[in-house]
Coordinates of C-alpha atoms in Angstrom, one line a residue:
M161 CA -26.9 -7.9 24.2
N162 CA -28.0 -10.6 21.4
E163 CA -24.7 -12.0 20.4
K164 CA -26.7 -12.3 16.8
Y165 CA -26.2 -9.0 16.6
F166 CA -22.1 -9.3 17.8
K167 CA -22.0 -11.5 14.6
I168 CA -23.4 -9.2 12.4
L169 CA -21.7 -6.2 13.3
E170 CA -18.4 -8.9 13.1
F171 CA -17.9 -8.4 16.5
D172 CA -17.2 -11.5 17.1
K173 CA -13.9 -11.4 14.1
V174 CA -12.5 -9.0 16.8
L175 CA -12.5 -11.2 20.1
D176 CA -10.4 -14.1 17.9
I177 CA -7.8 -11.4 16.8
L178 CA -8.0 -10.7 21.0
E179 CA -8.1 -14.0 21.5
E180 CA -4.8 -14.2 19.6
C181 CA -3.4 -12.1 21.5
A182 CA -3.9 -13.7 24.9
L183 CA -1.4 -16.6 26.2
S184 CA -3.7 -18.2 29.0
D185 CA -6.5 -20.9 28.1
K186 CA -8.1 -19.3 31.4
A187 CA -7.7 -15.5 29.4
K188 CA -9.1 -16.9 25.8
N189 CA -11.8 -18.3 27.6
R190 CA -12.7 -15.0 29.3
I191 CA -12.1 -13.0 25.8
K192 CA -14.9 -15.7 24.7
K193 CA -17.2 -14.3 26.3
L194 CA -16.7 -10.8 26.9
E195 CA -19.4 -8.3 26.2
P196 CA -20.4 -5.1 26.7
Y197 CA -20.2 -3.6 30.0
L198 CA -23.9 -2.3 30.9
S199 CA -22.3 0.1 34.1
E200 CA -20.6 3.1 33.5
S201 CA -18.2 2.8 35.8
E202 CA -16.9 -0.4 34.9
V203 CA -16.6 0.5 31.2
S204 CA -13.8 3.3 32.4
R205 CA -11.9 1.0 35.1
H206 CA -11.6 -1.6 32.2
L207 CA -11.1 1.5 29.5
N208 CA -8.0 2.5 31.9
E209 CA -6.5 -0.9 32.5
T210 CA -5.9 -1.3 28.9
T211 CA -4.7 1.7 28.2
E212 CA -2.2 1.9 31.6
A213 CA -1.6 -0.9 30.8
K214 CA -0.5 -0.2 26.9
L215 CA 1.3 2.3 28.3
I216 CA 3.2 -0.3 30.8
M217 CA 4.2 -2.0 26.9
E218 CA 5.1 0.7 25.4
Q219 CA 7.7 2.0 28.3
F220 CA 9.2 -1.4 29.5
G221 CA 8.4 -4.4 26.7
T222 CA 6.5 -7.3 26.9
P223 CA 5.3 -8.6 30.3
P224 CA 6.5 -12.1 31.3
L225 CA 3.4 -14.0 31.5
S226 CA 2.9 -17.3 31.9
A227 CA 0.9 -19.4 29.3
M228 CA 0.2 -21.2 32.3
D229 CA -0.4 -25.0 30.5
E230 CA -1.7 -27.7 31.9
L231 CA -0.7 -26.1 35.5
E232 CA -4.7 -26.3 36.5
K233 CA -4.0 -30.0 35.8
H234 CA -1.1 -30.4 37.7
L235 CA -3.2 -29.1 41.0
T236 CA -6.0 -30.5 40.8
L237 CA -4.0 -33.9 41.2
L238 CA -3.0 -32.4 44.9
G239 CA -5.0 -33.8 48.1
K240 CA -5.4 -37.5 46.6
G241 CA -2.6 -39.0 47.5
T242 CA -1.2 -39.0 44.2
L243 CA 2.8 -37.7 43.5
L244 CA 3.2 -34.8 41.0
M245 CA 5.9 -36.4 38.7
P246 CA 9.1 -34.5 37.4
E247 CA 7.7 -32.7 34.9
Q248 CA 5.1 -31.9 36.0
L249 CA 6.6 -30.0 39.5
S250 CA 9.2 -28.7 36.4
S251 CA 5.8 -27.2 35.0
I252 CA 5.0 -25.7 38.1
A253 CA 8.4 -24.5 38.9
Q254 CA 8.1 -21.8 35.3
F255 CA 5.2 -20.8 36.5
F256 CA 6.9 -20.1 39.7
T257 CA 9.4 -18.3 37.8
S258 CA 7.5 -16.5 35.4
C259 CA 5.7 -15.0 38.9
R260 CA 8.7 -13.8 40.1
R261 CA 10.1 -12.0 37.0
L262 CA 6.3 -10.1 36.4
K263 CA 6.2 -9.4 39.7
A264 CA 9.4 -7.5 39.6
Y265 CA 8.4 -5.7 35.8
L266 CA 5.6 -4.5 37.4
K267 CA 7.5 -3.0 40.2
K268 CA 9.2 -0.9 37.4
A269 CA 6.0 0.3 36.4
E270 CA 4.3 1.2 39.8
A271 CA 5.9 5.1 39.8
S272 CA 3.4 6.0 36.9
Y273 CA 1.3 2.8 36.2
T274 CA -0.4 2.3 40.4
A275 CA -4.1 0.9 39.1
V276 CA -2.7 -2.4 36.5
A277 CA 1.1 -2.1 38.2
S278 CA -0.5 -3.1 41.5
Y279 CA -1.3 -5.9 40.2
G280 CA 1.9 -6.6 41.3
N281 CA 1.1 -6.3 44.9
S282 CA -0.9 -9.0 44.9
I283 CA 1.3 -11.9 43.4
Y284 CA 3.2 -13.9 46.2
D285 CA 6.9 -14.7 45.9
L286 CA 7.6 -18.5 46.0
S287 CA 11.2 -18.9 45.2
D288 CA 11.9 -20.3 47.8
V289 CA 9.4 -23.1 46.4
E290 CA 11.0 -22.6 42.8
D291 CA 14.5 -23.1 44.1
E292 CA 14.4 -26.3 45.8
I293 CA 12.1 -27.5 42.6
N294 CA 15.0 -27.0 40.5
R295 CA 17.8 -28.4 42.5
S296 CA 15.9 -31.0 42.4
I297 CA 14.8 -32.1 39.3
R298 CA 16.2 -31.1 35.8
G299 CA 15.8 -32.5 32.8
S300 CA 12.5 -34.3 34.2
Q301 CA 15.3 -36.4 36.2
V302 CA 15.4 -35.9 39.6
V303 CA 19.0 -35.4 40.3
D304 CA 21.9 -36.7 42.5
N305 CA 22.0 -34.3 44.1
A306 CA 18.6 -34.2 45.4
S307 CA 19.2 -36.0 48.7
S308 CA 22.6 -37.4 50.1
L309 CA 21.0 -41.3 50.2
L310 CA 20.3 -40.6 46.5
A311 CA 23.7 -39.5 45.7
D312 CA 25.1 -42.5 47.8
I313 CA 22.8 -45.2 46.0
R314 CA 23.5 -44.1 42.3
R315 CA 27.1 -43.7 43.1
K316 CA 27.7 -47.5 44.7
I317 CA 25.2 -48.5 41.1
I318 CA 27.6 -47.1 39.5
N319 CA 30.8 -48.5 40.9
A320 CA 28.8 -52.2 40.8
E321 CA 27.8 -52.0 36.9
I322 CA 31.4 -51.3 36.5
Q323 CA 32.8 -54.5 38.0
V324 CA 30.1 -56.3 35.8
K325 CA 31.5 -55.2 32.9
S326 CA 34.7 -55.4 34.0
K327 CA 34.6 -59.1 34.4
L328 CA 32.2 -60.1 31.2
D329 CA 34.9 -57.7 28.9
S330 CA 37.5 -60.5 30.8
L331 CA 35.7 -63.5 29.5
L332 CA 34.8 -62.1 25.8
R333 CA 38.5 -61.2 25.0
N334 CA 40.0 -64.6 26.6
N335 CA 37.2 -67.6 25.0
K336 CA 36.4 -65.1 21.7
N337 CA 35.7 -68.1 19.4
W338 CA 32.7 -69.2 22.1
F339 CA 31.0 -65.2 20.9
S340 CA 28.5 -64.6 18.1
E341 CA 29.7 -60.4 18.8
S342 CA 32.7 -58.9 20.6
F343 CA 30.3 -56.8 23.2
V344 CA 28.4 -57.2 26.1
S345 CA 24.6 -57.3 25.8
I346 CA 21.9 -56.4 28.0
R347 CA 18.6 -58.1 27.9
N348 CA 15.4 -57.8 30.3
G349 CA 17.1 -55.8 32.9
H350 CA 20.3 -58.4 32.7
Y351 CA 24.0 -58.1 32.0
T352 CA 24.8 -61.2 29.1
L353 CA 26.9 -62.8 27.2
P354 CA 26.4 -63.9 23.4
V355 CA 26.9 -67.2 23.7
K356 CA 27.0 -70.0 20.2
K357 CA 24.7 -72.4 20.2
E358 CA 27.3 -74.6 20.2
Y359 CA 28.9 -73.6 23.6
K360 CA 25.7 -72.7 25.5
N361 CA 28.1 -75.5 28.3
Q362 CA 30.2 -73.5 28.3
I363 CA 28.9 -70.7 30.5
K364 CA 28.3 -71.4 33.7
G365 CA 25.2 -68.7 34.4
S366 CA 21.4 -68.2 32.9
V367 CA 20.3 -68.1 29.6
I368 CA 18.4 -64.8 29.7
D369 CA 17.0 -64.7 26.1
I370 CA 17.8 -66.3 22.4
S371 CA 18.4 -65.4 19.8
Q372 CA 15.2 -65.2 16.7
S373 CA 17.4 -67.9 14.7
G374 CA 18.3 -69.7 18.1
S375 CA 22.5 -69.8 16.8
T376 CA 22.8 -67.9 19.7
Y377 CA 21.8 -67.5 23.9
F378 CA 22.2 -64.6 25.5
I379 CA 23.6 -66.0 29.4
E380 CA 23.9 -64.3 32.3
P381 CA 27.4 -65.6 33.9
S382 CA 27.0 -66.9 37.6
A383 CA 30.4 -65.1 38.3
I384 CA 28.3 -61.9 38.0
G385 CA 25.8 -63.1 39.4
K386 CA 25.8 -61.8 43.3
L387 CA 26.9 -58.2 42.2
Q388 CA 23.8 -58.3 39.6
E389 CA 21.8 -59.2 43.3
E390 CA 23.4 -56.2 44.1
I391 CA 22.7 -53.5 41.4
G392 CA 18.8 -54.6 41.6
I393 CA 18.8 -54.1 45.4
L394 CA 19.8 -50.2 45.4
R395 CA 17.8 -50.1 42.0
I396 CA 15.1 -50.9 44.8
E397 CA 16.5 -48.0 47.6
E398 CA 16.6 -45.6 44.5
E399 CA 13.6 -45.8 43.0
N400 CA 12.1 -45.6 46.8
E401 CA 14.2 -42.2 47.8
V402 CA 13.3 -40.7 44.2
R403 CA 9.8 -41.5 45.5
R404 CA 10.1 -40.1 48.8
I405 CA 11.9 -36.7 47.3
L406 CA 8.8 -36.5 44.9
Y407 CA 6.6 -36.6 47.5
V408 CA 8.5 -33.4 50.2
L409 CA 8.8 -31.5 46.9
T410 CA 4.5 -32.4 45.9
A411 CA 3.6 -31.7 49.7
L412 CA 5.8 -28.5 49.8
V413 CA 4.1 -27.5 46.4
E414 CA 0.6 -28.3 48.2
K415 CA 1.9 -26.2 50.9
H416 CA 1.3 -23.4 49.0
L417 CA -1.4 -24.3 47.1
P418 CA -3.8 -21.0 48.3
L419 CA -1.0 -18.8 47.5
I420 CA -0.3 -20.6 44.0
N421 CA -4.4 -20.4 43.2
I422 CA -4.0 -16.5 44.3
N423 CA -1.0 -16.3 41.7
M424 CA -2.9 -17.8 38.9
E425 CA -6.1 -15.4 39.2
A426 CA -3.5 -12.3 39.2
M427 CA -1.4 -14.4 35.8
E428 CA -4.9 -14.5 34.1
S429 CA -6.7 -10.9 35.0
L430 CA -3.0 -9.7 34.2
D431 CA -3.2 -11.9 30.4
F432 CA -6.3 -10.5 29.8
I433 CA -5.9 -6.7 30.5
F434 CA -2.6 -6.7 28.5
A435 CA -4.1 -8.6 25.7
K436 CA -6.0 -5.6 24.9
A437 CA -2.9 -3.4 24.9
K438 CA -1.4 -5.8 22.6
L439 CA -4.5 -5.3 20.3
S440 CA -4.4 -1.6 20.7
I441 CA -0.9 -1.9 19.7
S442 CA -1.7 -3.8 16.4
M443 CA -4.8 -1.7 15.1
K444 CA -2.6 1.7 16.7
A445 CA -5.9 2.3 18.9
S446 CA -6.5 5.0 21.0
P447 CA -8.8 5.0 24.3
L448 CA -11.9 7.5 23.6
P449 CA -14.1 8.1 26.9
I450 CA -17.9 7.0 27.0
G451 CA -20.4 8.3 29.4
T452 CA -24.2 8.8 29.9
E453 CA -24.3 11.7 27.5
R454 CA -26.7 10.4 24.7
R455 CA -24.2 11.1 21.9
I456 CA -21.5 10.1 19.9
E457 CA -18.8 11.3 18.0
I458 CA -16.2 9.6 15.5
K459 CA -13.5 11.1 14.7
S460 CA -11.2 9.4 11.6
G461 CA -12.7 6.3 12.8
R462 CA -11.3 2.6 10.9
H463 CA -13.1 -0.2 11.0
P464 CA -10.6 -2.3 12.9
L465 CA -11.3 -5.6 10.4
L466 CA -10.2 -3.5 7.2
K467 CA -6.5 -2.2 6.6
A468 CA -5.5 0.8 7.2
E469 CA -4.0 1.8 3.9
N470 CA -7.2 1.0 2.5
V471 CA -10.0 2.6 4.9
V472 CA -11.0 6.2 4.6
P473 CA -11.6 7.8 7.7
L474 CA -15.4 8.0 9.1
D475 CA -15.9 11.0 10.9
F476 CA -19.3 10.8 12.6
H477 CA -22.0 12.1 15.3
I478 CA -25.4 12.2 16.7
G479 CA -27.2 13.3 19.4
G480 CA -28.4 17.3 20.4
D481 CA -30.5 17.9 18.5
Y482 CA -31.1 14.7 16.3
R483 CA -31.0 11.5 17.2
G484 CA -31.6 9.9 13.8
V485 CA -29.5 9.7 10.6
I486 CA -30.4 8.5 7.5
I487 CA -27.3 8.4 4.6
T488 CA -28.0 7.9 1.5
G489 CA -25.9 8.1 -1.9
P490 CA -24.4 5.5 -4.1
N491 CA -23.8 1.8 -4.6
T492 CA -21.3 0.8 -3.2
G493 CA -20.7 4.0 -1.4
G494 CA -19.1 2.9 1.9
K495 CA -22.8 3.1 3.3
T496 CA -22.8 -1.0 4.9
V497 CA -19.6 -0.1 6.2
A498 CA -19.8 3.0 7.7
L499 CA -23.0 1.6 9.7
K500 CA -21.2 -1.1 10.6
T501 CA -17.9 1.1 12.2
I502 CA -20.4 2.9 13.9
G503 CA -22.0 -0.3 15.4
L504 CA -18.6 -2.1 16.4
L505 CA -16.6 0.7 17.3
S506 CA -19.2 1.6 19.8
L507 CA -19.2 -2.1 21.0
M508 CA -15.7 -2.5 21.8
V509 CA -15.4 0.9 24.0
Q510 CA -17.8 -0.4 25.7
C511 CA -16.2 -3.7 26.6
G512 CA -13.3 -1.6 27.6
L513 CA -11.1 -1.9 24.5
H514 CA -9.7 0.7 22.2
V515 CA -10.8 2.3 19.0
P516 CA -8.9 2.9 15.8
A517 CA -10.3 5.9 15.6
D518 CA -8.3 9.6 16.2
G519 CA -11.0 10.9 18.5
G520 CA -14.9 11.3 19.6
Y521 CA -17.4 10.1 22.5
F522 CA -19.4 7.3 22.9
T523 CA -22.4 6.5 25.2
M524 CA -23.2 3.9 27.1
N525 CA -26.2 1.5 25.5
N526 CA -28.4 -1.2 26.8
H527 CA -28.9 -2.6 23.3
I528 CA -27.0 -1.7 19.9
L529 CA -29.4 -3.2 17.9
C530 CA -29.2 -3.7 14.0
D531 CA -30.4 -5.1 10.5
I532 CA -27.9 -5.7 7.8
G533 CA -27.7 -7.8 5.4
D534 CA -29.9 -9.3 3.5
G535 CA -30.2 -12.2 6.2
Q536 CA -32.5 -14.4 3.2
S537 CA -33.0 -18.1 5.3
I538 CA -32.9 -21.8 3.3
T539 CA -33.6 -23.4 6.4
E540 CA -36.3 -21.6 7.3
N541 CA -38.0 -20.4 4.6
L542 CA -37.3 -16.4 4.7
S543 CA -37.6 -13.8 1.9
T544 CA -35.2 -11.2 1.9
F545 CA -38.0 -8.8 3.4
S546 CA -39.7 -11.3 5.7
S547 CA -36.2 -11.8 7.4
H548 CA -35.8 -7.7 7.6
M549 CA -38.8 -7.6 9.3
T550 CA -38.7 -10.3 11.2
N551 CA -35.6 -8.7 12.6
I552 CA -36.8 -5.8 12.8
I553 CA -40.4 -5.6 14.5
Q554 CA -37.6 -8.3 17.6
I555 CA -35.5 -4.5 17.6
L556 CA -38.8 -2.2 17.8
K557 CA -39.7 -4.5 20.4
T558 CA -36.3 -4.3 22.2
A559 CA -34.8 -0.8 22.0
S560 CA -35.2 2.1 24.3
D561 CA -34.5 5.6 24.3
Q562 CA -31.0 4.1 25.8
S563 CA -30.1 1.8 22.6
M564 CA -28.6 2.3 19.8
V565 CA -30.4 1.3 15.9
L566 CA -28.6 0.5 12.8
L567 CA -30.8 -0.4 10.2
D568 CA -29.2 -0.4 6.1
E569 CA -31.2 -0.3 2.5
L570 CA -34.6 0.0 5.1
G571 CA -38.0 -0.8 3.2
S572 CA -35.8 -2.8 0.6
G573 CA -36.8 -6.1 -0.8
T574 CA -40.5 -5.3 -1.7
D575 CA -42.9 -3.0 -3.7
P576 CA -40.5 0.3 -3.8
A577 CA -44.2 2.6 -2.2
E578 CA -44.8 0.1 -0.3
G579 CA -40.9 0.1 1.2
M580 CA -40.8 3.7 1.9
G581 CA -44.6 3.8 3.4
L582 CA -43.1 1.3 5.9
A583 CA -39.6 3.2 6.3
I584 CA -41.6 5.9 6.8
A585 CA -43.7 4.5 9.8
I586 CA -40.5 3.1 10.8
L587 CA -38.4 5.6 11.5
E588 CA -41.2 7.3 13.1
E589 CA -41.7 4.8 15.7
L590 CA -38.2 4.8 16.1
A591 CA -38.2 8.4 17.2
G592 CA -40.7 8.1 18.9
K593 CA -38.7 5.6 21.4
N594 CA -35.8 8.5 21.3
C595 CA -33.5 5.7 21.1
L596 CA -30.4 6.9 18.7
F597 CA -30.5 5.4 14.9
V598 CA -28.7 5.5 11.5
A599 CA -30.2 4.0 8.9
T600 CA -29.2 3.7 5.1
T601 CA -31.9 4.4 1.4
H602 CA -32.3 4.9 -1.8
Y603 CA -35.6 6.4 -1.4
P604 CA -36.2 10.2 -2.0
E605 CA -39.2 11.1 0.2
I606 CA -37.2 8.8 2.8
K607 CA -35.0 12.0 2.1
D608 CA -37.5 14.3 2.3
F609 CA -39.0 13.2 5.4
A610 CA -35.8 13.8 7.6
K611 CA -35.2 17.4 5.8
S612 CA -38.7 17.9 7.3
T613 CA -38.6 16.2 10.6
P614 CA -37.2 17.5 14.3
G615 CA -34.6 15.0 15.5
L616 CA -33.6 13.4 12.0
V617 CA -30.8 15.0 9.2
N618 CA -30.2 13.7 6.5
A619 CA -26.0 12.5 5.7
R620 CA -24.4 11.3 2.3
M621 CA -21.9 8.9 1.4
A622 CA -19.9 11.2 -0.9
F623 CA -19.4 10.5 -4.7
D624 CA -17.3 12.3 -7.9
I625 CA -19.1 11.8 -10.8
E626 CA -16.3 12.4 -13.3
S627 CA -14.7 9.5 -12.5
L628 CA -17.2 7.0 -10.5
L629 CA -15.6 6.5 -7.8
P630 CA -17.3 6.1 -4.5
L631 CA -15.1 8.6 -2.1
Y632 CA -16.1 7.1 0.8
K633 CA -16.6 9.9 3.2
L634 CA -19.9 11.0 5.0
E635 CA -21.1 14.0 4.8
I636 CA -23.3 15.2 7.3
G637 CA -26.5 17.4 7.0
E638 CA -26.9 16.7 2.8
A639 CA -28.4 14.1 1.4
G640 CA -27.3 12.3 -1.3
E641 CA -28.2 10.7 -5.0
S642 CA -28.5 7.6 -5.8
C643 CA -26.0 8.5 -9.1
A644 CA -27.7 6.0 -11.0
L645 CA -28.1 8.3 -14.5
Y646 CA -24.9 10.1 -13.3
I647 CA -22.7 6.6 -13.6
A648 CA -25.1 5.0 -17.1
R649 CA -24.8 8.3 -18.9
R650 CA -20.9 8.6 -17.8
L651 CA -20.4 5.3 -19.4
G652 CA -21.9 5.6 -22.3
L653 CA -25.8 5.3 -22.3
P654 CA -27.6 7.3 -25.1
L655 CA -28.7 10.8 -23.7
K656 CA -32.2 10.5 -24.8
M657 CA -32.5 7.0 -22.6
I658 CA -30.9 9.7 -19.9
E659 CA -34.2 11.7 -20.2
R660 CA -36.9 8.8 -20.5
A661 CA -35.0 8.1 -17.6
S662 CA -35.4 11.0 -15.6
M663 CA -39.3 11.9 -16.8
A664 CA -40.1 8.2 -15.8
A665 CA -37.9 9.0 -12.1
Y666 CA -38.4 12.6 -11.4
G667 CA -41.1 13.9 -13.8
T668 CA -38.3 16.0 -15.6
T669 CA -35.4 15.8 -18.4
A670 CA -31.7 15.3 -16.6
S671 CA -30.0 18.6 -16.3
M672 CA -26.1 19.7 -15.3
A673 CA -23.7 16.8 -15.9
L674 CA -25.8 14.1 -17.2
M675 CA -26.1 16.3 -20.4
R676 CA -22.5 16.4 -20.5
N677 CA -20.9 13.6 -23.3
P678 CA -18.8 11.4 -21.4
K679 CA -16.0 12.0 -23.2
D680 CA -16.3 16.3 -22.6
T681 CA -13.9 16.9 -19.9
V682 CA -14.5 20.1 -17.0
T683 CA -12.0 23.0 -17.1
P684 CA -12.0 23.6 -13.8
S685 CA -10.4 27.2 -14.0
R686 CA -13.3 28.3 -16.2
E687 CA -16.1 26.4 -14.4
M688 CA -14.7 28.2 -11.0
E689 CA -14.7 31.2 -13.1
Q690 CA -17.6 31.2 -13.4
T691 CA -19.4 29.7 -10.3
K692 CA -17.6 32.7 -8.2
T693 CA -18.8 35.4 -10.4
P694 CA -19.7 38.1 -8.0
D695 CA -23.6 39.4 -7.8
K696 CA -24.0 43.3 -9.4
I697 CA -26.0 45.0 -6.3
V698 CA -28.3 47.8 -6.9
P699 CA -29.0 49.8 -4.2
K700 CA -32.3 50.5 -2.4
N701 CA -33.2 53.4 -4.0
D702 CA -33.4 52.1 -7.6
T703 CA -34.7 49.0 -7.3
K704 CA -38.0 50.0 -9.0
K705 CA -35.7 51.1 -12.6
T706 CA -35.1 49.2 -15.3
P707 CA -31.4 47.8 -15.2
K708 CA -28.7 48.7 -18.3
R709 CA -28.0 45.7 -20.0
S710 CA -24.2 45.9 -18.5
Q711 CA -25.7 45.4 -15.1
I712 CA -28.0 42.4 -15.7
N713 CA -26.2 39.0 -15.1
T714 CA -25.8 37.4 -18.8
F715 CA -27.3 33.7 -18.9
N716 CA -27.7 31.7 -21.5
L717 CA -29.8 29.1 -23.1
G718 CA -29.2 26.2 -21.9
D719 CA -26.9 26.9 -18.6
S720 CA -27.9 25.2 -15.1
V721 CA -28.5 27.9 -12.7
M722 CA -28.6 27.6 -8.9
V723 CA -32.2 29.6 -7.3
Y724 CA -31.6 31.8 -4.4
P725 CA -32.9 31.7 -1.8
Q726 CA -34.1 28.2 -2.2
K727 CA -30.8 26.8 -3.3
I728 CA -33.2 24.9 -6.7
I729 CA -31.6 23.8 -9.9
G730 CA -33.2 25.4 -13.0
I731 CA -31.9 25.6 -16.5
V732 CA -32.4 28.5 -19.2
Y733 CA -34.9 28.4 -21.0
Q734 CA -35.1 32.4 -21.8
K735 CA -32.5 34.8 -21.9
A736 CA -32.7 38.2 -19.5
N737 CA -35.7 40.4 -20.8
E738 CA -35.3 44.2 -20.2
K739 CA -36.4 43.9 -16.2
G740 CA -33.2 41.6 -15.9
D741 CA -36.1 38.6 -15.5
V742 CA -34.3 35.2 -16.7
G743 CA -36.2 32.5 -17.9
V744 CA -36.1 29.3 -15.8
Q745 CA -37.5 25.7 -16.1
I746 CA -37.6 23.8 -12.8
K747 CA -38.8 20.5 -13.3
N748 CA -41.4 20.7 -15.5
T749 CA -42.9 24.9 -14.5
K750 CA -40.9 27.3 -16.6
I751 CA -41.3 30.5 -13.7
L752 CA -38.8 34.1 -14.5
V753 CA -36.3 35.0 -12.0
N754 CA -34.8 37.9 -11.8
H755 CA -31.0 37.6 -12.3
K756 CA -29.7 38.7 -9.2
R757 CA -31.6 35.8 -7.7
L758 CA -29.5 33.3 -9.9
K759 CA -25.7 31.7 -10.0
L760 CA -24.3 30.4 -12.7
H761 CA -24.1 26.4 -11.9
V762 CA -22.8 24.4 -14.9
S763 CA -22.9 26.5 -18.2
A764 CA -24.4 25.1 -21.3
K765 CA -21.0 24.8 -23.1
E766 CA -19.9 22.1 -20.8
L767 CA -23.5 20.4 -20.9
Y768 CA -24.6 19.9 -24.3
P769 CA -22.3 19.6 -27.5
E770 CA -22.6 22.4 -30.3
N771 CA -26.2 23.3 -31.9
Y772 CA -27.8 21.3 -29.6
D773 CA -31.8 21.1 -29.6
F774 CA -32.9 22.7 -26.7
S775 CA -36.5 21.9 -27.6
I776 CA -35.6 18.5 -26.0
I777 CA -35.8 19.9 -22.7
F778 CA -37.8 22.3 -23.1
D779 CA -40.7 21.7 -25.5
S780 CA -43.4 18.5 -24.8
V781 CA -43.7 16.1 -27.3
E782 CA -46.9 17.4 -29.1
T783 CA -45.3 21.0 -28.7
R784 CA -42.5 19.8 -31.0
K785 CA -43.8 17.7 -33.5
K786 CA -45.8 20.6 -34.5
R787 CA -41.9 22.6 -34.8
H788 CA -41.9 19.5 -37.2
D789 CA -44.7 20.2 -38.6
M790 CA -44.6 23.9 -39.0
A791 CA -40.9 23.5 -40.9
R792 CA -42.1 20.8 -43.4
K793 CA -45.2 23.3 -44.4
H794 CA -47.7 26.0 -43.2
D795 CA -50.2 25.3 -42.0
P796 CA -53.1 27.9 -40.6
K797 CA -54.7 25.6 -38.4
L798 CA -51.4 24.4 -36.4
I799 CA -51.1 26.8 -33.4
I800 CA -48.3 26.9 -30.5
E801 CA -48.7 28.1 -27.1
T802 CA -46.2 29.0 -24.8
K803 CA -46.8 29.7 -21.1
D804 CA -44.2 32.0 -18.5
D805 CA -45.2 32.5 -15.0

């Protein structure tokens, strides 16, 4: 899969977090290279390992893994005649200790979690080598009891040094005026006395050093020369014995090198597996099934890079009757986050990772392709639109019936008419490839296209018109609105400008809550009472009779009503006649609809201010001008024609 799409979906950031959960450099490098597995059995195996490791951690705590710092570098010295130094041997011994503890840790888990716990059987117990190193080396030094010979040599050195100090102390006490200091000084590895320059001939011996001022001579007395020579020989013997011990220990480690390498491989694998388990615990994630059935279902999914307390869980499904989902809704409504969540969770599952969701199902994909963000490039001299198209062309070449495609703001960045046309052409091409795809858009024509095209379904991001806040909740099955007019009206844009904008955009005046003054409030109980008024049913044998006025549902001028069975919103321009037919304006068309087919959506009292001039809505500009002229004076030439269908 293409690394470019990983970065777009921010999968690289998830891997950064996962990398911090690992200890060893090898496991970290493995995580950096992690990509979705293309075999279902391989994905299932890695998912099961993550699940079992998480269960083990929850029951037995954090595993005693080793970071194996520079361990591999130490081992490369073997077989080349190089001695391992004490600190290197100590590091190797610490690794053996971690292996022993990890083996015991996994032994406890064998009864319930055989797959991951069985890794403990491949870890060799090297406690004998560990004990030998720890017996001989402590604090990066070869200890005295590493061998009896070394202990004897060091005892002799100590005794000789005591004799040297004793003789020197005696000279200091008996001839204090000869010395500039009252203590023995070690210079260039020799025990010396700090003799004043004028007394340098009083002490028989060798001048080892002279002070910077020249006033003090550091002299090794001849009386201790023999002892010093003896100490020098003992030091050589000590060094030879230490080298022999290090050689034995190096050979011992080299002998077990094949087993050490196996332990290192097991440690790396377990470090990788438990890193995934740590990530799952930190994200409060769950193991979700994955298979070859071409469908995706996400229940209460959360974007793993967003704080859980700030995320509205995503519910999403695709597959079966439809393979394409078209998401519409207002800006900042969460469409892009929804796209990224779908793509990112799919990548994580296919990499054997748990995902932050309560349930669901994911499908195997050969590619997860996406076009998200403006992609504008200064270095490549690409505009936003050109960048989108370049990317989408590559996506169309790559996508197959085993791919998933995610497209954000499809058709944007160019002329709206042409952008809409391109968007529909792209969607048709993706539908023809039979891949799973999700696209976001603002074009109303694409909503209609999705509604009328088999295999496609509309979805929307919910938006609270009253609070002007997005709800970040995906609702599949219904198309969304941009809500621009709602927002503009709520923010105080004059009604006449809203009407002009609505006429320019939709060919009709604004209706419903758009007409409501921003300061108005809706009484929920009243609105619910009105919308839940049951329709009165007329028996079949009475359908031809003129209904009584009491049987007719009363609708007032300006009421917003739902027309059934089409479920279209209209505005009442004429009250019910004797037959029970109500005049309803839908867009620019006025029709008569039987009151039984109508249901109150929002009452006129909630939509318009008191004494509102409804001619603004129902009359043309020409007719309104004529009415205005008639109100001023009588003109027999002025005629106003009305037409009801």
